[in-house]
CSV table of N, CA and C in Angstrom, one decimal:
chain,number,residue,atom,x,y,z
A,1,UNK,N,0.8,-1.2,0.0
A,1,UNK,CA,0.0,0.0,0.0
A,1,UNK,C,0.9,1.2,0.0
A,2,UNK,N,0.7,2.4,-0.7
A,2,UNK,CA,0.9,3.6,-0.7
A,2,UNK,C,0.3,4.1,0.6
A,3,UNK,N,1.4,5.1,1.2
A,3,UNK,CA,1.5,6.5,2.4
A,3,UNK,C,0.2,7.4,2.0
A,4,UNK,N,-0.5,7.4,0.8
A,4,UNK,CA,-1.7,8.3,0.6
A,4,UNK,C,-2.5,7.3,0.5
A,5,UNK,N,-2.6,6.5,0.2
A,5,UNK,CA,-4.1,5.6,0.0
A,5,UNK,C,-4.0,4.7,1.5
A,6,UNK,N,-3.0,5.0,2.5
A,6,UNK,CA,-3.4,4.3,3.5
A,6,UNK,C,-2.4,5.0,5.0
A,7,UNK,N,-3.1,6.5,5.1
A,7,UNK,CA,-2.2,7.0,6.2
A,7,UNK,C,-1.9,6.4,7.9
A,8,UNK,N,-2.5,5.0,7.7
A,8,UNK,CA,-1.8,4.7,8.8
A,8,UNK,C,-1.1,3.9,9.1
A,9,UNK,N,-0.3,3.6,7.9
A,9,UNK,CA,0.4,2.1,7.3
A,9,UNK,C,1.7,3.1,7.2
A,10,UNK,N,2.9,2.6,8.0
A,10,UNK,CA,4.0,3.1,8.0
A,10,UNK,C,4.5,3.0,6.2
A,11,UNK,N,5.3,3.8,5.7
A,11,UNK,CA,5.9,3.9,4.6
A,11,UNK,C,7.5,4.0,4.6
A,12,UNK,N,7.8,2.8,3.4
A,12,UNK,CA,9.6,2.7,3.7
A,12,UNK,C,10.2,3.2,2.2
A,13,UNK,N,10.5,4.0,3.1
A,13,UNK,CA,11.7,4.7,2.1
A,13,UNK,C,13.4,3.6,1.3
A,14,UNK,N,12.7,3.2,0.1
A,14,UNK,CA,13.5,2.3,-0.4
A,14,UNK,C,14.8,3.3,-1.1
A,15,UNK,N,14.8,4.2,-2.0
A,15,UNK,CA,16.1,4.6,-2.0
A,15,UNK,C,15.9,6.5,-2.4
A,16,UNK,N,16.7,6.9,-2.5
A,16,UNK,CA,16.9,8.2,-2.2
A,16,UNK,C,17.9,9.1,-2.6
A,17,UNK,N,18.1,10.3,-3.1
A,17,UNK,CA,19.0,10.7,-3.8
A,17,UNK,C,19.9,11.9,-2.7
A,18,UNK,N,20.7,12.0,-2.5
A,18,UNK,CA,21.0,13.5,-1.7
A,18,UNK,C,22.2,13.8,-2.6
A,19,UNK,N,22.1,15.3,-2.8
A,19,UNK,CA,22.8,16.1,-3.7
A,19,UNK,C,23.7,16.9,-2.1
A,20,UNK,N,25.0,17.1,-3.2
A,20,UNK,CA,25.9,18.2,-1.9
A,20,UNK,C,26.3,19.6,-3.0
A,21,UNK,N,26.4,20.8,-2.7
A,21,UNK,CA,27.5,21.7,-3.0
A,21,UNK,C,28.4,21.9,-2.2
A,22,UNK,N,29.6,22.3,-2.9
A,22,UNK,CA,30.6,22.2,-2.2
A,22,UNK,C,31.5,22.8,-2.9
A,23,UNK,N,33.1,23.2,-2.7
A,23,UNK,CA,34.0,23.5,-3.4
A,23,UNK,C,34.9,22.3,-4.0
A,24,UNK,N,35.4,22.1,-5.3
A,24,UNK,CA,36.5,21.0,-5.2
A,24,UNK,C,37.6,21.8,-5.9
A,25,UNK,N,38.6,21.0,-4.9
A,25,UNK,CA,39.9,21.5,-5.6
A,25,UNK,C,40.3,21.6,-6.5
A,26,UNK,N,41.3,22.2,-7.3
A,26,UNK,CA,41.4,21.8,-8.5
A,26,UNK,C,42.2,21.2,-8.6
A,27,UNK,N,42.4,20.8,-10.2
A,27,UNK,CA,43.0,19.4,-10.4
A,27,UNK,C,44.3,20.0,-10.9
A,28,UNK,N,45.3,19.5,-10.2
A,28,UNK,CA,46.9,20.0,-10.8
A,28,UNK,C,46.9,19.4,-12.0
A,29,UNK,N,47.2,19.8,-12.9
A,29,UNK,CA,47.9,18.9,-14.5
A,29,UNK,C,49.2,19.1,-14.2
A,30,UNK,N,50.1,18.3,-14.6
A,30,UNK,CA,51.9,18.5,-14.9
A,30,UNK,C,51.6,19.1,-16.4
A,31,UNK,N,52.8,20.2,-16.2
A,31,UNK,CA,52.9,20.9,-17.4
A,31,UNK,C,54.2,20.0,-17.8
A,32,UNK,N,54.4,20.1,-19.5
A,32,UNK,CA,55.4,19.5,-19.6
A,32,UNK,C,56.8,20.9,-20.3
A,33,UNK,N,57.5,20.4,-20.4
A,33,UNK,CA,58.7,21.3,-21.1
A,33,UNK,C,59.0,20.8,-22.1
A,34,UNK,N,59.8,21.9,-23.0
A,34,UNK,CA,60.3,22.0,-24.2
A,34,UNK,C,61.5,20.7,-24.6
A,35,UNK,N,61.1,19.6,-24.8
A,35,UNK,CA,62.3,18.9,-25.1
A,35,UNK,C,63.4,18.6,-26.1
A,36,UNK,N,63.1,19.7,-26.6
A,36,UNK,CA,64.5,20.3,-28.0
A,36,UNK,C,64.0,19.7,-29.4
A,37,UNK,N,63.0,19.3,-29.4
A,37,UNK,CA,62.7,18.5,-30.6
A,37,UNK,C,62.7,19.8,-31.7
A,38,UNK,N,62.8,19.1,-32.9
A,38,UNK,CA,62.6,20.1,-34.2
A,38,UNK,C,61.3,19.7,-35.1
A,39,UNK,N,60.8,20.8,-35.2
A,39,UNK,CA,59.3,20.4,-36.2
A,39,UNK,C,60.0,18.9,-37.3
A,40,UNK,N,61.0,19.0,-37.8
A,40,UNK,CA,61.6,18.5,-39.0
A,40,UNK,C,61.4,16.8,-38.4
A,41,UNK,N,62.2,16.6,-36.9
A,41,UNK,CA,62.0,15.6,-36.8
A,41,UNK,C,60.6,14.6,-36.1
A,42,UNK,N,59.6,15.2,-36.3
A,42,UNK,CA,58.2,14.5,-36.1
A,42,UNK,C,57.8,14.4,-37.4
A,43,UNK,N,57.8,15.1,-38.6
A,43,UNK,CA,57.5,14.7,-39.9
A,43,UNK,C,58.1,13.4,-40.7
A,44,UNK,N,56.8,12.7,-41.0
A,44,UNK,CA,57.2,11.5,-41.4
A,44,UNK,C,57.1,11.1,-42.9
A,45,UNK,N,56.3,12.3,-44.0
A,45,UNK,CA,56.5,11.9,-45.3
A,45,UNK,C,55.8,13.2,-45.9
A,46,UNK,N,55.4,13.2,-47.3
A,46,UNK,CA,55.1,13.9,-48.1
A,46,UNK,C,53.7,13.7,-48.4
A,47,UNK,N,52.7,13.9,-48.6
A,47,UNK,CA,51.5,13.6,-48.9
A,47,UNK,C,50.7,14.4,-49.7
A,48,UNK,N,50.2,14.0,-50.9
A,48,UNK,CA,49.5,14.4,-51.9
A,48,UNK,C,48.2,14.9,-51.4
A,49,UNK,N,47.4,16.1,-51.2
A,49,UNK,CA,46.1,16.1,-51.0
A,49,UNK,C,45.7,17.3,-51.5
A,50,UNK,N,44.3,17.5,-51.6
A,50,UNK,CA,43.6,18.1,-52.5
A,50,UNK,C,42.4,19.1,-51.5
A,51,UNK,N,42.9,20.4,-51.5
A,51,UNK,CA,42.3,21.9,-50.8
A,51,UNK,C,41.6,22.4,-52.0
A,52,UNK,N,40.2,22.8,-51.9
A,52,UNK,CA,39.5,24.0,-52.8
A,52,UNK,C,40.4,23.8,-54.3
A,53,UNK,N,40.4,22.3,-54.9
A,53,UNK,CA,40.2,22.3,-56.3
A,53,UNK,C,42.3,21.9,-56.6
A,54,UNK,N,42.6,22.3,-55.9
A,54,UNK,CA,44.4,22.7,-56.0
A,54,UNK,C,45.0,21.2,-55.1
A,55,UNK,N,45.7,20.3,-55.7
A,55,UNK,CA,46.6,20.1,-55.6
A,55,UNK,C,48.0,20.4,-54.5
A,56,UNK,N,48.2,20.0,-53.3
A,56,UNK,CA,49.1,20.7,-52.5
A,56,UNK,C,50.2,19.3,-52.3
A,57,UNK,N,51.4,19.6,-52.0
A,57,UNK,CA,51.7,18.3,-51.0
A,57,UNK,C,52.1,19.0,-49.9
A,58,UNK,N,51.6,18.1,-49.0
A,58,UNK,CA,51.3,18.4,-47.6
A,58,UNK,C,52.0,17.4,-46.9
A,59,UNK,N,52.7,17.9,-45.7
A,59,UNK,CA,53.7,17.4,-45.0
A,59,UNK,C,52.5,16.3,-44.2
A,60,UNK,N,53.6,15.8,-43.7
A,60,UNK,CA,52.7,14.7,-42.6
A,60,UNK,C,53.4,14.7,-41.4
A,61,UNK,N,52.7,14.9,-40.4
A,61,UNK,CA,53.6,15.0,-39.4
A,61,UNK,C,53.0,13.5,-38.1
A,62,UNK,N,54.0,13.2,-37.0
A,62,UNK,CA,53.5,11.9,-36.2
A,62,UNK,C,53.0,13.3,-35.1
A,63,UNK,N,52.0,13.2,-34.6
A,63,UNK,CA,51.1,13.6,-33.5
A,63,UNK,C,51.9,13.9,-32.5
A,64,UNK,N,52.6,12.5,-31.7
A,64,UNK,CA,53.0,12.0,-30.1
A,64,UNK,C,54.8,12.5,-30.2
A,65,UNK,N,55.2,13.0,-31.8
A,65,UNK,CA,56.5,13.7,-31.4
A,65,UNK,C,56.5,14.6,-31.5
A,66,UNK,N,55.5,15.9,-31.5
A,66,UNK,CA,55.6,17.3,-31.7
A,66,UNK,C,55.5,17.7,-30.1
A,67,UNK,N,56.6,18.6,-30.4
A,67,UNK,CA,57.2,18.7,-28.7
A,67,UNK,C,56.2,20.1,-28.6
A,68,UNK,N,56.4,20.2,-27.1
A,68,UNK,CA,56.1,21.7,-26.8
A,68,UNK,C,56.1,23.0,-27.2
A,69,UNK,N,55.3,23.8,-27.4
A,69,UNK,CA,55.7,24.8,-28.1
A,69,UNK,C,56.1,24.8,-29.6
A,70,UNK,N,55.7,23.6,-30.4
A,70,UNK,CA,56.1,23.6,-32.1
A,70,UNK,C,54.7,24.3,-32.5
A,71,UNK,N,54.7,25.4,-33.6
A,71,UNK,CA,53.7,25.4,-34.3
A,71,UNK,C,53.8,24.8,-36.0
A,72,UNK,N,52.4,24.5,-36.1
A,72,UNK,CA,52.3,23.2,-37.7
A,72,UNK,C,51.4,24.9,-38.1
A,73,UNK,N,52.3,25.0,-39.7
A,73,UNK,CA,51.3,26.1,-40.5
A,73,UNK,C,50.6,25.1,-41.7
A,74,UNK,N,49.4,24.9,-41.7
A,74,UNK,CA,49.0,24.6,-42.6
A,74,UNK,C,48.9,24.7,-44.5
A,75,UNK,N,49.1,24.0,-45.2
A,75,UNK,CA,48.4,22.8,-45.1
A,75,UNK,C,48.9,22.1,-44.5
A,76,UNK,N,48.5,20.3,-43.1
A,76,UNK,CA,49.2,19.8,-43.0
A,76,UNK,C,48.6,18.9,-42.7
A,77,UNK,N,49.0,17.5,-42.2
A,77,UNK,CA,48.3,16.2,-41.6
A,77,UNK,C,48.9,16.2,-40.3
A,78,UNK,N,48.2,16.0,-39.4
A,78,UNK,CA,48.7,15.2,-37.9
A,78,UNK,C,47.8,13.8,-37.6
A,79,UNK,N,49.0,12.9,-37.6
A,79,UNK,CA,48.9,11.4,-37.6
A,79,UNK,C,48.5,11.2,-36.3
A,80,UNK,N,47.5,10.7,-36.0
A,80,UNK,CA,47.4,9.9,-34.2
A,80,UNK,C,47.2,8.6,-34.3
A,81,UNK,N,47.3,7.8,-33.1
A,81,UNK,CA,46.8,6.7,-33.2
A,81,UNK,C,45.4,6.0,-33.4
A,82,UNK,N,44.4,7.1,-33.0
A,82,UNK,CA,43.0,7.1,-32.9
A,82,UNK,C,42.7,8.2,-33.8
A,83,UNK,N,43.3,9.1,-34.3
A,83,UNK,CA,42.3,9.6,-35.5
A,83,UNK,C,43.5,10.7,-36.1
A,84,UNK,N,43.1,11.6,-37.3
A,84,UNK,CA,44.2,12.3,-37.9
A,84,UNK,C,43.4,13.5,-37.9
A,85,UNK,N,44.1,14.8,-37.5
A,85,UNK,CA,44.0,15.8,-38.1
A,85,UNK,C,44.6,16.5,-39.2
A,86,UNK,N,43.8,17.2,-39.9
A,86,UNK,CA,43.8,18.0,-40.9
A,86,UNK,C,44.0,19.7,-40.6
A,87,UNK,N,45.3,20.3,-40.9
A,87,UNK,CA,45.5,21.7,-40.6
A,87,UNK,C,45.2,22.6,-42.4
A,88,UNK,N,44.1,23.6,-42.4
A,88,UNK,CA,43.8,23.3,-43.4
A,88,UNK,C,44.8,24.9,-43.7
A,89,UNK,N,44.9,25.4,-45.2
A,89,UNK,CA,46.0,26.6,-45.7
A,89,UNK,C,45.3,28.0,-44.7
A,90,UNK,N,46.3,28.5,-44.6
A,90,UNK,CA,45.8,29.6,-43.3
A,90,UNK,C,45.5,29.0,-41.9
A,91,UNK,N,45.3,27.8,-41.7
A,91,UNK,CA,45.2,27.9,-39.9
A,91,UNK,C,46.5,27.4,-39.7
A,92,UNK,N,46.7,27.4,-38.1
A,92,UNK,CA,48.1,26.9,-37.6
A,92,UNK,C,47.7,26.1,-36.4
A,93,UNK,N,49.0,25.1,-36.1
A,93,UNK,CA,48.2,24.3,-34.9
A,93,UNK,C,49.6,24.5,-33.8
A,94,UNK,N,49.0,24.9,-33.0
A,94,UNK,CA,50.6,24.8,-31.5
A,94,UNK,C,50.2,23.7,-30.6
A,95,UNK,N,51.1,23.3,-30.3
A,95,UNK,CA,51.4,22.1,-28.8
A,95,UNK,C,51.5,22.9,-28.1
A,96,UNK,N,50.4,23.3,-26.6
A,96,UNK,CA,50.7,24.1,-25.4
A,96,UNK,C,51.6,23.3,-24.4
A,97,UNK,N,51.7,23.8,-23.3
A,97,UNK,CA,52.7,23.4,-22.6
A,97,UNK,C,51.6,21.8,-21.8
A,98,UNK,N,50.3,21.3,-21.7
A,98,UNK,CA,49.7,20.4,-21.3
A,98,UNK,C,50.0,19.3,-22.6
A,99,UNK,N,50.4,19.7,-23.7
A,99,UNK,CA,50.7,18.9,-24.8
A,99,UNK,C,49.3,18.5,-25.3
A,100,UNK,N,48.1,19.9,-25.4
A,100,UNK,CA,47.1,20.0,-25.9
A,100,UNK,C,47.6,20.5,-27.4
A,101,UNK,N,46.9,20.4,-27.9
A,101,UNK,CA,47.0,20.9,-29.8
A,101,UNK,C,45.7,21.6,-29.9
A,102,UNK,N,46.2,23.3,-30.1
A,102,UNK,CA,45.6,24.4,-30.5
A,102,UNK,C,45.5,24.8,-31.5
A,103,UNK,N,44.3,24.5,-32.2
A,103,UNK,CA,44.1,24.5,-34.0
A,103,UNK,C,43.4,26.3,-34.3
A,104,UNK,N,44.2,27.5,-34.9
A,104,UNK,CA,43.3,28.9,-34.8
A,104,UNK,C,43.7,29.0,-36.2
């Protein structure tokens, strides 16, 4: 029985949600440093591809060796293991110091 169809029948609270606010800390990231790499040596080949009708060859670069602080000027490819980016003519991509990749 239901607490409204029978107010004098005890009712059990089977489960329950409780919400908190609070502050949380934040979360330290390690920043990394500049490990002397050269754009030159993460590029792994030459690649044929095709921007707005034109013909370019377009560098190819590995993803996991572009050190800190390298910027990629487009046109260009970035190789990952899980997927590729494409830097298209006019944008640029930098490695920040989290070894995030900032595509403007």
């Amino acid at each position: 029985m239901f607490g409204h169809m029978a107010p004098q029948e005890p009712v059990e609270i089977v489960s329950f949600r409780v919400r908190g606010i609070g502050l949380v800390p934040p979360v330290e990231m390690p920043k990394f440093k500049p490990a002397g790499t050269a754009l030159g040596d993460a590029q792994r080949e030459l690649r044929r591809v095709r921007f707005d009708g034109r013909e370019l060859d377009c560098p190819v670069y590995q993803r996991e060796r572009l050190d800190v602080g390298l910027t990629v000027a487009g046109p260009a490819v970035l190789d990952q293991f899980d997927c590729t980016t494409v830097i298209c003519p006019g944008q640029t991509a930098r490695v920040d110091e989290w070894k995030n990749l900032i595509v403007t």
